[in-house]
Short mmCIF file of C-alpha atoms and ligand atoms in Angstrom, two decimals:
data_model
loop_
_atom_site.label_atom_id
_atom_site.label_comp_id
_atom_site.label_asym_id
_atom_site.label_seq_id
_atom_site.Cartn_x
_atom_site.Cartn_y
_atom_site.Cartn_z
CA UNK A 21 0.00 0.00 0.00
CA UNK A 22 1.46 3.37 -1.03
CA UNK A 23 1.18 6.66 0.87
CA UNK A 24 -0.17 8.69 -2.01
CA UNK A 25 -3.37 10.57 -1.49
CA UNK A 26 -6.36 11.15 -3.73
CA UNK A 27 -9.21 13.46 -2.84
CA UNK A 28 -12.48 13.25 -4.77
CA UNK A 29 -14.19 16.66 -4.60
CA UNK A 30 -12.27 19.91 -5.08
CA UNK A 31 -14.60 22.17 -3.09
CA UNK A 32 -14.34 24.41 -0.05
CA UNK A 33 -13.42 21.43 2.12
CA UNK A 34 -11.40 19.17 -0.20
CA UNK A 35 -9.35 21.96 -1.82
CA UNK A 36 -7.83 23.70 1.23
CA UNK A 37 -7.50 20.50 3.29
CA UNK A 38 -5.53 18.65 0.66
CA UNK A 39 -3.44 21.71 -0.19
CA UNK A 40 -2.41 21.82 3.48
CA UNK A 41 -1.41 18.14 3.50
CA UNK A 42 0.72 18.70 0.37
CA UNK A 43 2.24 21.82 1.97
CA UNK A 44 3.16 20.00 5.18
CA UNK A 45 4.12 16.57 3.79
CA UNK A 46 6.49 16.97 0.85
CA UNK A 47 7.02 13.20 0.68
CA UNK A 48 3.34 12.59 -0.08
CA UNK A 49 1.82 13.13 -3.52
CA UNK A 50 -1.64 14.65 -3.30
CA UNK A 51 -4.04 14.61 -6.24
CA UNK A 52 -7.42 16.32 -6.14
CA UNK A 53 -10.00 15.26 -8.70
CA UNK A 54 -13.44 16.58 -9.48
CA UNK A 55 -16.12 15.94 -12.10
CA UNK A 56 -16.33 19.67 -12.70
CA UNK A 57 -13.78 20.56 -15.42
CA UNK A 58 -14.24 24.30 -14.91
CA UNK A 59 -13.39 23.99 -11.22
CA UNK A 60 -10.27 21.95 -11.92
CA UNK A 61 -9.16 24.43 -14.59
CA UNK A 62 -9.55 27.21 -12.04
CA UNK A 63 -7.47 25.29 -9.46
CA UNK A 64 -4.78 25.01 -12.14
CA UNK A 65 -4.95 28.72 -13.01
CA UNK A 66 -3.91 31.98 -11.36
CA UNK A 67 -7.45 32.60 -10.12
CA UNK A 68 -8.46 29.83 -7.71
CA UNK A 69 -12.15 28.85 -7.63
CA UNK A 70 -12.52 29.77 -3.96
CA UNK A 71 -11.36 32.78 -1.99
CA UNK A 72 -9.65 31.91 1.27
CA UNK A 73 -6.91 34.05 2.85
CA UNK A 74 -3.50 32.31 2.56
CA UNK A 75 -4.74 29.53 0.26
CA UNK A 76 -3.27 30.91 -2.94
CA UNK A 77 0.23 31.02 -1.48
CA UNK A 78 0.28 27.37 -0.42
CA UNK A 79 -1.35 26.13 -3.62
CA UNK A 80 1.14 28.03 -5.76
CA UNK A 81 4.05 26.74 -3.74
CA UNK A 82 3.13 23.03 -4.04
CA UNK A 83 1.19 22.83 -7.34
CA UNK A 84 3.04 20.72 -9.89
CA UNK A 85 5.44 19.45 -7.20
CA UNK A 86 3.35 17.23 -4.94
CA UNK A 87 -0.07 18.80 -5.45
CA UNK A 88 -2.06 18.03 -8.59
CA UNK A 89 -5.55 18.89 -9.83
CA UNK A 90 -7.24 16.72 -12.44
CA UNK A 91 -10.52 15.35 -13.75
CA UNK A 92 -9.08 11.88 -14.32
CA UNK A 93 -10.81 10.15 -11.43
CA UNK A 94 -10.06 6.58 -12.66
CA UNK A 95 -6.31 7.17 -12.83
CA UNK A 96 -6.46 8.82 -9.43
CA UNK A 97 -8.12 5.76 -7.90
CA UNK A 98 -5.56 3.42 -9.49
CA UNK A 99 -2.51 5.45 -8.43
CA UNK A 100 -3.40 6.35 -4.85
CA UNK A 101 -4.13 4.03 -1.94
CA UNK A 102 -5.42 6.64 0.49
CA UNK A 103 -8.64 8.12 -0.88
CA UNK A 104 -10.48 11.01 0.75
CA UNK A 105 -14.05 11.55 -0.43
CA UNK A 106 -15.11 15.16 -0.09
CA UNK A 107 -18.03 15.45 -2.46
CA UNK A 108 -21.07 17.43 -1.45
CA UNK A 109 -23.83 15.97 0.69
CA UNK A 110 -26.68 18.45 0.28
CA UNK A 111 -30.07 18.22 1.95
CA UNK A 112 -32.37 15.91 0.00
CA UNK A 113 -34.93 17.77 -2.09
CA UNK A 114 -37.00 14.75 -3.07
CA UNK A 115 -38.63 11.60 -1.71
CA UNK A 116 -38.20 10.21 1.77
CA UNK A 117 -36.66 12.72 4.19
CA UNK A 118 -36.89 15.60 1.67
CA UNK A 119 -35.85 18.87 3.31
CA UNK A 120 -34.03 17.09 6.16
CA UNK A 121 -32.01 14.02 5.24
CA UNK A 122 -28.62 14.16 3.54
CA UNK A 123 -28.56 13.29 -0.14
CA UNK A 124 -25.93 10.58 -0.30
CA UNK A 125 -26.13 9.83 -4.01
CA UNK A 126 -22.76 11.44 -4.86
CA UNK A 127 -21.06 9.64 -2.02
CA UNK A 128 -22.50 6.30 -3.04
CA UNK A 129 -21.51 6.84 -6.67
CA UNK A 130 -17.95 7.53 -5.54
CA UNK A 131 -17.87 4.34 -3.45
CA UNK A 132 -19.06 2.28 -6.43
CA UNK A 133 -16.54 3.98 -8.70
CA UNK A 134 -13.69 3.21 -6.31
CA UNK A 135 -14.81 -0.43 -6.08
CA UNK A 136 -14.94 -0.80 -9.88
CA UNK A 137 -11.57 0.77 -10.64
CA UNK A 138 -9.38 -0.18 -7.66
CA UNK A 139 -6.76 -2.89 -8.16
CA UNK A 140 -4.98 -2.60 -4.80
CA UNK A 141 -6.00 -2.26 -1.12
CA UNK A 142 -7.47 1.17 -0.28
CA UNK A 143 -8.20 3.26 2.76
CA UNK A 144 -11.36 5.25 1.96
CA UNK A 145 -11.87 8.28 4.17
CA UNK A 146 -15.10 10.18 4.71
CA UNK A 147 -14.15 13.84 4.65
CA UNK A 148 -17.66 15.00 3.80
CA UNK A 149 -20.03 15.39 6.74
CA UNK A 150 -22.25 12.34 6.72
CA UNK A 151 -25.05 10.92 8.83
CA UNK A 152 -24.01 8.56 11.57
CA UNK A 153 -23.62 4.97 10.32
CA UNK A 154 -22.97 5.98 6.68
CA UNK A 155 -19.57 4.32 6.89
CA UNK A 156 -21.28 0.97 7.42
CA UNK A 157 -23.27 1.40 4.21
CA UNK A 158 -20.13 2.46 2.34
CA UNK A 159 -18.17 -0.50 3.63
CA UNK A 160 -20.95 -2.82 2.44
CA UNK A 161 -20.87 -1.29 -1.05
CA UNK A 162 -17.08 -1.46 -1.26
CA UNK A 163 -16.84 -5.02 0.00
CA UNK A 164 -19.53 -6.26 -2.33
CA UNK A 165 -17.14 -6.78 -5.23
CA UNK A 166 -15.62 -9.94 -6.60
CA UNK A 167 -12.02 -8.68 -6.32
CA UNK A 168 -9.64 -9.75 -3.56
CA UNK A 169 -9.11 -6.19 -2.38
CA UNK A 170 -9.30 -4.89 1.18
CA UNK A 171 -11.14 -1.63 1.72
CA UNK A 172 -11.05 0.11 5.09
CA UNK A 173 -13.49 2.98 5.66
CA UNK A 174 -12.44 5.74 8.05
CA UNK A 175 -14.22 8.90 9.15
CA UNK A 176 -12.07 12.03 9.36
CA UNK A 177 -14.44 15.01 9.55
CA UNK A 178 -13.15 18.49 8.83
CA UNK A 179 -13.74 21.27 11.36
CA UNK A 180 -12.28 24.19 9.39
CA UNK A 181 -14.35 27.36 9.18
CA UNK A 182 -14.35 29.37 5.97
CA UNK A 183 -12.34 32.57 6.03
CA UNK A 184 -9.93 31.06 8.57
CA UNK A 185 -9.47 27.68 6.85
CA UNK A 186 -5.70 27.89 6.49
CA UNK A 187 -5.12 28.82 10.12
CA UNK A 188 -7.63 26.20 11.29
CA UNK A 189 -5.83 23.57 9.22
CA UNK A 190 -2.40 24.61 10.44
CA UNK A 191 -3.37 24.77 14.10
CA UNK A 192 -6.41 22.55 14.57
CA UNK A 193 -8.01 22.21 18.02
CA UNK A 194 -8.13 18.52 17.22
CA UNK A 195 -8.00 16.05 14.35
CA UNK A 196 -10.64 13.36 14.63
CA UNK A 197 -10.15 9.91 13.11
CA UNK A 198 -12.79 7.25 13.51
CA UNK A 199 -12.31 3.70 12.29
CA UNK A 200 -13.24 0.07 12.78
CA UNK A 201 -11.93 -1.23 16.09
CA UNK A 202 -10.14 -4.24 14.61
CA UNK A 203 -6.58 -4.83 13.46
CA UNK A 204 -7.19 -3.65 9.89
CA UNK A 205 -9.07 -0.58 11.16
CA UNK A 206 -6.41 0.35 13.69
CA UNK A 207 -3.68 0.01 11.06
CA UNK A 208 -5.58 2.42 8.79
CA UNK A 209 -6.21 4.90 11.63
CA UNK A 210 -2.49 4.99 12.44
CA UNK A 211 -1.54 5.39 8.77
CA UNK A 212 -3.73 8.47 8.54
CA UNK A 213 -2.66 9.74 11.97
CA UNK A 214 0.98 9.57 10.81
CA UNK A 215 0.21 12.05 8.01
CA UNK A 216 -1.35 14.60 10.39
CA UNK A 217 1.40 13.97 12.95
CA UNK A 218 3.83 15.69 10.56
CA UNK A 219 2.47 19.00 11.88
CA UNK A 220 -0.14 18.29 14.57
CA UNK A 221 0.77 17.20 18.09
CA UNK A 222 -0.24 13.60 18.70
CA UNK A 223 -2.26 14.58 21.80
CA UNK A 224 -4.58 16.47 19.47
CA UNK A 225 -5.19 13.50 17.18
CA UNK A 226 -8.27 11.82 18.59
CA UNK A 227 -8.97 8.20 17.68
CA UNK A 228 -12.55 6.94 18.08
CA UNK A 229 -14.88 4.38 16.66
CA UNK A 230 -16.53 5.23 13.34
CA UNK A 231 -19.90 6.19 14.74
CA UNK A 232 -18.57 8.57 17.37
CA UNK A 233 -16.53 10.35 14.72
CA UNK A 234 -19.46 10.74 12.32
CA UNK A 235 -21.78 11.92 15.07
CA UNK A 236 -19.22 14.32 16.59
CA UNK A 237 -19.11 16.39 13.42
CA UNK A 238 -22.89 16.85 13.31
CA UNK A 239 -22.95 17.55 17.04
CA UNK A 240 -20.16 20.15 16.87
CA UNK A 241 -22.00 22.12 14.20
CA UNK A 242 -25.31 21.78 16.03
CA UNK A 243 -23.77 23.11 19.27
CA UNK A 244 -22.10 26.05 17.52
CA UNK A 245 -25.28 26.99 15.68
CA UNK A 246 -27.28 26.59 18.88
CA UNK A 247 -25.14 29.22 20.60
CA UNK A 248 -25.82 31.69 17.79
CA UNK A 249 -29.58 30.99 17.91
CA UNK A 250 -29.56 31.28 21.70
CA UNK A 251 -27.93 34.71 21.70
CA UNK A 252 -30.13 35.82 18.79
CA UNK A 253 -33.25 34.89 20.76
CA UNK A 254 -31.93 37.08 23.58
CA UNK A 255 -31.25 39.89 21.06
CA UNK A 256 -34.99 40.06 20.31
CA UNK A 257 -35.68 40.44 24.01
CA UNK A 258 -32.96 43.10 24.37
CA UNK A 259 -34.58 45.23 21.67
CA UNK A 260 -37.74 45.31 23.83
CA UNK A 261 -36.12 45.90 27.20
CA UNK A 262 -33.18 48.34 26.78
CA UNK A 263 -30.75 45.57 27.67
CA UNK A 264 -27.77 45.50 25.29
CA UNK A 265 -27.04 42.08 23.78
CA UNK A 266 -23.30 42.71 23.47
CA UNK A 267 -23.14 43.53 27.20
CA UNK A 268 -25.14 40.42 28.01
CA UNK A 269 -22.89 38.28 25.77
CA UNK A 270 -19.78 39.73 27.40
CA UNK A 271 -21.16 39.14 30.89
CA UNK A 272 -22.14 35.53 30.30
CA UNK A 273 -19.05 34.76 28.20
CA UNK A 274 -16.81 35.75 31.12
CA UNK A 275 -18.04 32.62 32.86
CA UNK A 276 -15.40 30.02 32.01
CA UNK A 277 -18.09 27.36 31.78
CA UNK A 278 -19.79 29.30 28.96
CA UNK A 279 -16.79 30.99 27.29
CA UNK A 280 -16.83 34.07 25.03
CA UNK A 281 -16.84 32.57 21.53
CA UNK A 282 -19.84 32.18 19.22
CA UNK A 283 -21.95 34.60 21.22
CA UNK A 284 -22.12 37.37 18.64
CA UNK A 285 -25.71 38.30 17.92
CA UNK A 286 -26.29 38.71 14.22
CA UNK A 287 -28.77 38.68 11.43
CA UNK A 288 -28.47 34.88 11.60
CA UNK A 289 -26.04 32.13 10.73
CA UNK A 290 -25.42 31.06 7.16
CA UNK A 291 -22.94 28.78 5.44
CA UNK A 292 -23.22 25.41 3.81
CA UNK A 293 -23.04 23.39 7.02
CA UNK A 294 -25.03 24.59 10.02
CA UNK A 295 -28.56 24.34 8.66
CA UNK A 296 -27.87 21.22 6.62
CA UNK A 297 -26.20 19.38 9.47
CA UNK A 298 -28.86 20.28 12.04
CA UNK A 299 -31.65 19.16 9.72
CA UNK A 300 -29.73 15.99 9.18
CA UNK A 301 -29.46 15.49 12.95
CA UNK A 302 -33.20 16.13 13.25
CA UNK A 303 -33.87 13.50 10.61
CA UNK A 304 -31.66 10.94 12.31
CA UNK A 305 -33.34 11.55 15.68
CA UNK A 306 -36.74 11.08 14.03
CA UNK A 307 -35.58 7.92 12.32
CA UNK A 308 -34.82 6.43 15.72
CA UNK A 309 -38.16 7.63 17.15
CA UNK A 310 -36.55 10.35 19.28
CA UNK A 311 -39.18 12.99 18.56
CA UNK A 312 -38.33 15.27 21.51
CA UNK A 313 -34.64 15.34 20.54
CA UNK A 314 -35.60 16.13 16.93
CA UNK A 315 -37.89 18.99 18.01
CA UNK A 316 -35.18 20.39 20.30
CA UNK A 317 -32.64 20.76 17.49
CA UNK A 318 -35.19 21.88 14.90
CA UNK A 319 -35.84 24.96 17.02
CA UNK A 320 -32.26 26.17 16.36
CA UNK A 321 -33.10 26.50 12.64
CA UNK A 322 -36.54 27.99 13.30
CA UNK A 323 -34.96 30.68 15.51
CA UNK A 324 -32.46 31.49 12.75
CA UNK A 325 -35.22 31.98 10.17
CA UNK A 326 -37.12 34.14 12.65
CA UNK A 327 -34.05 36.34 13.13
CA UNK A 328 -33.71 36.97 9.36
CA UNK A 329 -37.38 37.86 8.92
CA UNK A 330 -37.38 40.00 12.06
CA UNK A 331 -34.58 42.10 10.55
CA UNK A 332 -36.59 42.90 7.42
CA UNK A 333 -39.75 43.56 9.46
CA UNK A 334 -37.80 46.05 11.58
CA UNK A 335 -36.50 47.81 8.45
CA UNK A 336 -39.97 48.09 7.04
CA UNK A 337 -41.46 49.44 10.26
CA UNK A 338 -38.65 52.00 10.70
CA UNK A 339 -39.05 53.26 7.13
CA UNK A 340 -42.68 54.24 7.62
CA UNK A 341 -44.05 50.83 6.56
CA UNK A 342 -43.21 51.26 2.90
CA UNK A 343 -40.04 50.67 0.96
CA UNK A 344 -41.59 50.36 -2.50
CA UNK A 345 -39.43 52.26 -4.98
CA UNK A 346 -36.88 53.16 -2.29
CA UNK A 347 -33.24 52.39 -2.94
CA UNK A 348 -31.56 50.25 -0.29
CA UNK A 349 -27.81 49.60 -0.32
CA UNK A 350 -26.76 46.14 0.82
CA UNK A 351 -23.23 46.07 2.23
CA UNK A 352 -22.03 42.48 2.18
CA UNK A 353 -23.64 39.40 0.67
CA UNK A 354 -21.26 36.59 1.74
CA UNK A 355 -22.42 34.50 4.73
CA UNK A 356 -19.43 35.77 6.72
CA UNK A 357 -16.37 37.93 6.11
CA UNK A 358 -13.28 36.73 4.22
CA UNK A 359 -15.12 34.38 1.91
CA UNK A 360 -16.87 34.68 -1.43
CA UNK A 361 -19.24 31.89 -0.38
CA UNK A 362 -22.93 32.80 -0.21
CA UNK A 363 -24.45 29.38 0.52
CA UNK A 364 -27.38 29.84 2.95
CA UNK A 365 -26.30 33.45 3.45
CA UNK A 366 -28.93 35.45 5.37
CA UNK A 367 -28.46 38.10 2.66
CA UNK A 368 -30.36 35.91 0.19
CA UNK A 369 -33.52 35.87 2.28
CA UNK A 370 -33.21 39.54 3.27
CA UNK A 371 -32.80 40.66 -0.36
CA UNK A 372 -35.68 38.48 -1.56
CA UNK A 373 -37.99 39.88 1.13
CA UNK A 374 -36.95 43.45 0.29
CA UNK A 375 -37.63 42.79 -3.40
CA UNK A 376 -41.06 41.42 -2.53
CA UNK A 377 -41.73 44.85 -1.01
CA UNK A 378 -40.68 46.36 -4.38
CA UNK A 379 -37.55 48.00 -3.01
CA UNK A 380 -34.65 48.72 -5.36
CA UNK A 381 -31.54 47.09 -3.98
CA UNK A 382 -27.91 47.82 -4.75
CA UNK A 383 -25.69 44.98 -3.63
CA UNK A 384 -22.03 45.48 -2.83
CA UNK A 385 -19.53 42.86 -1.66
CA UNK A 386 -15.74 42.57 -2.13
CA UNK A 387 -15.84 38.87 -3.10
CA UNK A 388 -19.36 37.54 -3.48
CA UNK A 389 -21.05 39.47 -6.29
CA UNK A 390 -20.70 36.63 -8.79
CA UNK A 391 -22.45 34.19 -6.43
CA UNK A 392 -25.02 36.82 -5.43
CA UNK A 393 -26.09 37.13 -9.07
CA UNK A 394 -26.72 33.38 -9.23
CA UNK A 395 -28.57 33.34 -5.90
CA UNK A 396 -31.00 36.03 -7.02
CA UNK A 397 -31.42 34.88 -10.63
CA UNK A 398 -34.90 33.49 -9.92
CA UNK A 399 -36.55 36.63 -8.49
CA UNK A 400 -39.42 38.06 -10.54
CA UNK A 401 -38.37 41.73 -10.35
CA UNK A 402 -34.71 41.21 -11.22
CA UNK A 403 -34.64 44.69 -12.81
CA UNK A 404 -34.79 46.09 -9.25
CA UNK A 405 -31.32 44.73 -8.43
CA UNK A 406 -28.06 46.54 -9.12
CA UNK A 407 -24.68 44.92 -8.42
CA UNK A 408 -22.07 47.51 -7.50
CA UNK A 409 -18.59 46.65 -6.23
CA UNK A 410 -17.99 50.22 -4.97
CA UNK A 411 -19.81 50.72 -1.60
CA UNK A 412 -19.83 54.52 -2.05
CA UNK A 413 -21.64 54.25 -5.38
CA UNK A 414 -24.00 51.62 -3.94
CA UNK A 415 -25.07 54.07 -1.22
CA UNK A 416 -25.58 57.10 -3.49
CA UNK A 417 -29.21 58.31 -3.25
CA UNK A 418 -30.15 55.34 -1.09
CA UNK A 419 -32.73 55.69 1.67
CA UNK A 420 -31.08 53.04 3.77
CA UNK A 421 -28.01 50.88 4.20
CA UNK A 422 -28.29 47.29 5.40
CA UNK A 423 -24.94 45.88 6.47
CA UNK A 424 -25.14 42.09 6.25
CA UNK A 425 -21.52 40.88 6.27
CA UNK A 426 -18.81 42.00 8.71
CA UNK A 427 -16.07 42.74 6.15
CA UNK A 428 -13.18 44.54 7.87
CA UNK A 429 -12.87 47.17 5.14
CA UNK A 430 -16.40 48.42 5.89
CA UNK A 431 -15.09 49.80 9.17
CA UNK A 432 -12.77 52.09 7.20
CA UNK A 433 -15.46 53.65 4.99
CA UNK A 434 -16.06 57.41 5.19
CA UNK A 435 -19.60 57.32 6.55
CA UNK A 436 -19.94 61.11 6.54
CA UNK A 437 -19.35 61.06 2.78
CA UNK A 438 -21.84 58.21 2.43
CA UNK A 439 -24.44 59.99 4.58
CA UNK A 440 -24.12 63.18 2.52
CA UNK A 441 -24.82 61.28 -0.69
CA UNK A 442 -28.00 59.59 0.61
CA UNK A 443 -31.68 60.52 0.71
CA UNK A 444 -32.85 61.88 4.06
CA UNK A 445 -33.83 60.70 6.58
CA UNK A 446 -31.04 58.16 6.14
CA UNK A 447 -31.26 54.79 7.87
CA UNK A 448 -28.52 52.37 8.83
CA UNK A 449 -29.47 48.78 9.70
CA UNK A 450 -26.42 46.98 11.00
CA UNK A 451 -27.06 43.22 10.87
CA UNK A 452 -23.68 42.50 12.44
CA UNK A 453 -23.25 45.32 14.99
CA UNK A 454 -20.11 46.02 13.00
CA UNK A 455 -19.91 49.82 12.75
CA UNK A 456 -19.71 52.20 15.74
CA UNK A 457 -23.38 53.14 16.20
CA UNK A 458 -22.67 56.33 18.19
CA UNK A 459 -20.48 57.58 15.33
CA UNK A 460 -23.21 56.80 12.76
CA UNK A 461 -25.85 58.48 14.91
CA UNK A 462 -23.72 61.61 15.41
CA UNK A 463 -23.32 61.92 11.62
CA UNK A 464 -27.11 61.94 11.29
CA UNK A 465 -28.08 58.34 10.56
CA UNK A 466 -31.05 56.66 12.23
CA UNK A 467 -29.29 53.57 13.49
CA UNK A 468 -30.77 50.13 14.11
CA UNK A 469 -28.47 47.43 15.45
CA UNK A 470 -29.16 43.88 16.61
CA UNK A 471 -30.22 43.48 20.24
CA UNK A 472 -29.79 47.14 21.15
CA UNK A 473 -32.10 50.12 21.45
CA UNK A 474 -32.43 52.03 18.19
CA UNK A 475 -30.82 55.49 17.97
CA UNK A 476 -33.01 57.78 15.88
CA UNK A 477 -33.39 61.49 15.19
CA UNK A 478 -37.03 61.09 14.23
C1 UDX B 526 -19.08 19.60 0.93
C2 UDX B 526 -20.26 19.47 1.89
O1 UDX B 526 -21.02 20.67 1.84
C3 UDX B 526 -19.80 19.22 3.29
O2 UDX B 526 -20.88 18.84 4.09
C4 UDX B 526 -18.85 18.15 3.32
O3 UDX B 526 -18.32 18.04 4.62
C5 UDX B 526 -17.76 18.25 2.29
O4 UDX B 526 -18.28 18.51 1.02
P1 UDX B 526 -17.76 21.68 0.16
O5 UDX B 526 -16.37 21.25 -0.14
O6 UDX B 526 -17.97 23.04 0.71
O7 UDX B 526 -18.39 20.76 1.26
O8 UDX B 526 -18.70 21.39 -1.10
P2 UDX B 526 -18.48 21.85 -2.58
O9 UDX B 526 -17.72 23.11 -2.63
O10 UDX B 526 -19.82 21.74 -3.24
O11 UDX B 526 -17.51 20.73 -3.19
C6 UDX B 526 -17.86 19.44 -3.54
C7 UDX B 526 -17.16 19.09 -4.85
O12 UDX B 526 -17.40 17.73 -5.15
C8 UDX B 526 -17.66 19.89 -6.07
O13 UDX B 526 -16.57 20.56 -6.68
C9 UDX B 526 -18.26 18.83 -7.00
O14 UDX B 526 -18.07 19.10 -8.37
C10 UDX B 526 -17.51 17.59 -6.57
N1 UDX B 526 -18.19 16.34 -6.89
C11 UDX B 526 -19.49 16.15 -6.55
C12 UDX B 526 -17.48 15.32 -7.52
O15 UDX B 526 -16.32 15.49 -7.86
N2 UDX B 526 -18.12 14.15 -7.79
C13 UDX B 526 -19.43 13.94 -7.49
O16 UDX B 526 -19.97 12.86 -7.75
C14 UDX B 526 -20.14 14.98 -6.84
C1 UDX B 527 -18.76 26.06 10.51
C2 UDX B 527 -17.98 25.51 11.71
O1 UDX B 527 -17.48 26.59 12.49
C3 UDX B 527 -16.84 24.63 11.24
O2 UDX B 527 -16.19 24.05 12.35
C4 UDX B 527 -17.39 23.54 10.33
O3 UDX B 527 -16.34 22.74 9.81
C5 UDX B 527 -18.17 24.15 9.18
O4 UDX B 527 -19.21 25.00 9.69
P1 UDX B 527 -18.38 28.04 8.77
O5 UDX B 527 -19.80 27.80 8.39
O6 UDX B 527 -17.34 28.14 7.71
O7 UDX B 527 -17.88 26.91 9.78
O8 UDX B 527 -18.31 29.43 9.58
P2 UDX B 527 -18.60 29.88 11.09
O9 UDX B 527 -17.49 30.77 11.50
O10 UDX B 527 -18.90 28.74 11.98
O11 UDX B 527 -19.89 30.80 10.94
C6 UDX B 527 -21.15 30.27 10.58
C7 UDX B 527 -22.19 31.37 10.59
O12 UDX B 527 -22.51 31.76 11.93
C8 UDX B 527 -21.77 32.65 9.86
O13 UDX B 527 -22.85 33.15 9.11
C9 UDX B 527 -21.40 33.59 10.98
O14 UDX B 527 -21.53 34.94 10.63
C10 UDX B 527 -22.41 33.17 12.05
N1 UDX B 527 -21.97 33.51 13.42
C11 UDX B 527 -20.88 32.91 13.95
C12 UDX B 527 -22.72 34.41 14.18
O15 UDX B 527 -23.72 34.95 13.71
N2 UDX B 527 -22.31 34.69 15.46
C13 UDX B 527 -21.22 34.10 16.03
O16 UDX B 527 -20.93 34.39 17.21
C14 UDX B 527 -20.46 33.19 15.24
#
């Protein structure tokens, strides 16, 4: 068995993760394959298909040396004995479990493909987030061939967050490897652990059984999202009571048992994982008849949707209950700063609701305008949308600004200049509590932040 690595799926997870392995382990050849030719071409070009600080540097350093991008999946399977599968596992849109369960068709196709093409023993690693016990199904598919080949299925979920992927990969809190608790499984776990051990301390490499590993990934995302929904529920209460959600978050976060992270009230969480993984957890709980557990986790998603709609309702109410024909500048469309990713971004729902009210929206974002165009392609009044990279131009003659992504460069904008160019009264709705509200108010804006009392001149 060789040490060469193949990764099927060159997305937000597969791309950076494998680039980091190639960067840290020069003695290992890493090949990333994908069915999408355009994506592979982009990985081989000067403009990578995803924006992630620090990624370009490591890809450019290793590409062509021990890091390769290709669409030749068959050759990849033949040449490499360690195979990561990092294809997408979206929420099912059809049939049983539609809207909740994970759609495993791509994963299953990959397993069958590996079985057909392989002519030596393989370690097959789940990098995609999958429902607990998927590995068992995959092992059954792989072992169902006529060839005398040993397949070992491991689970090695990825905990990187977008925008900080490179740092998260370089200094992970932990690396989790789950595998069968037999000799063959333990051998495979140690083979994978040895790769990570080239830059991660062994005490941080956790070895578990397969099911614990699969479930830990879903649970980690559910816990993180739950914190955001919890503080967002308190933000609604703060807006009614003159309590300030950032003061509450600071006060509770000082308790070591709670801790300060993931307590930032916002317009809501987005990203490809939180909602999908929670719904998946809900589905699994239901499958096992655990209705109360399912309902408990479902509420995290319901609270998030409430927070997005509440934001738009507040805008509408503040602007005299009508925004028809009014220009609204949207600052930020990505689901968080430092990424061009807009999957499940709260901005999608906010913009669609504003368009339903016949507002004219001008969307600005340093990285996500291309994706934003795709996300809003299906709205009926598309002529009411303007895409404008320059935030100053986006705000010209606008009645309101809605800040939806906490890009650092927005803090440096000249808000006096922006205010002067806008219609009056000018409104500022800060969905991230990102800009100094006292400063905005002193310039003349009517300021609405999350979980704080509004500051208005009206
Ligand atoms: C995805 C899932 O969202 C996440 O839950 C999981 O943990 C890892 O995979 P991400 O990398 O962000 O995360 O997805 P995406 O950017 O869509 O990348 C998946 C890639 O797999 C795409 O480039 C797609 O073309 C490719 N793919 C998909 C294949 O190569 N073969 C397939 O059969 C299906
Ligand atoms: C998440 C997990 O953090 C990561 O471990 C997992 O591998 C993938 O899913 P990601 O979705 O990339 O990562 O970003 P994350 O930083 O977790 O933010 C998710 C969303 O929650 C963003 O929209 C962010 O703005 C929001 N958020 C986060 C808040 O609103 N408040 C917070 O305090 C933290």
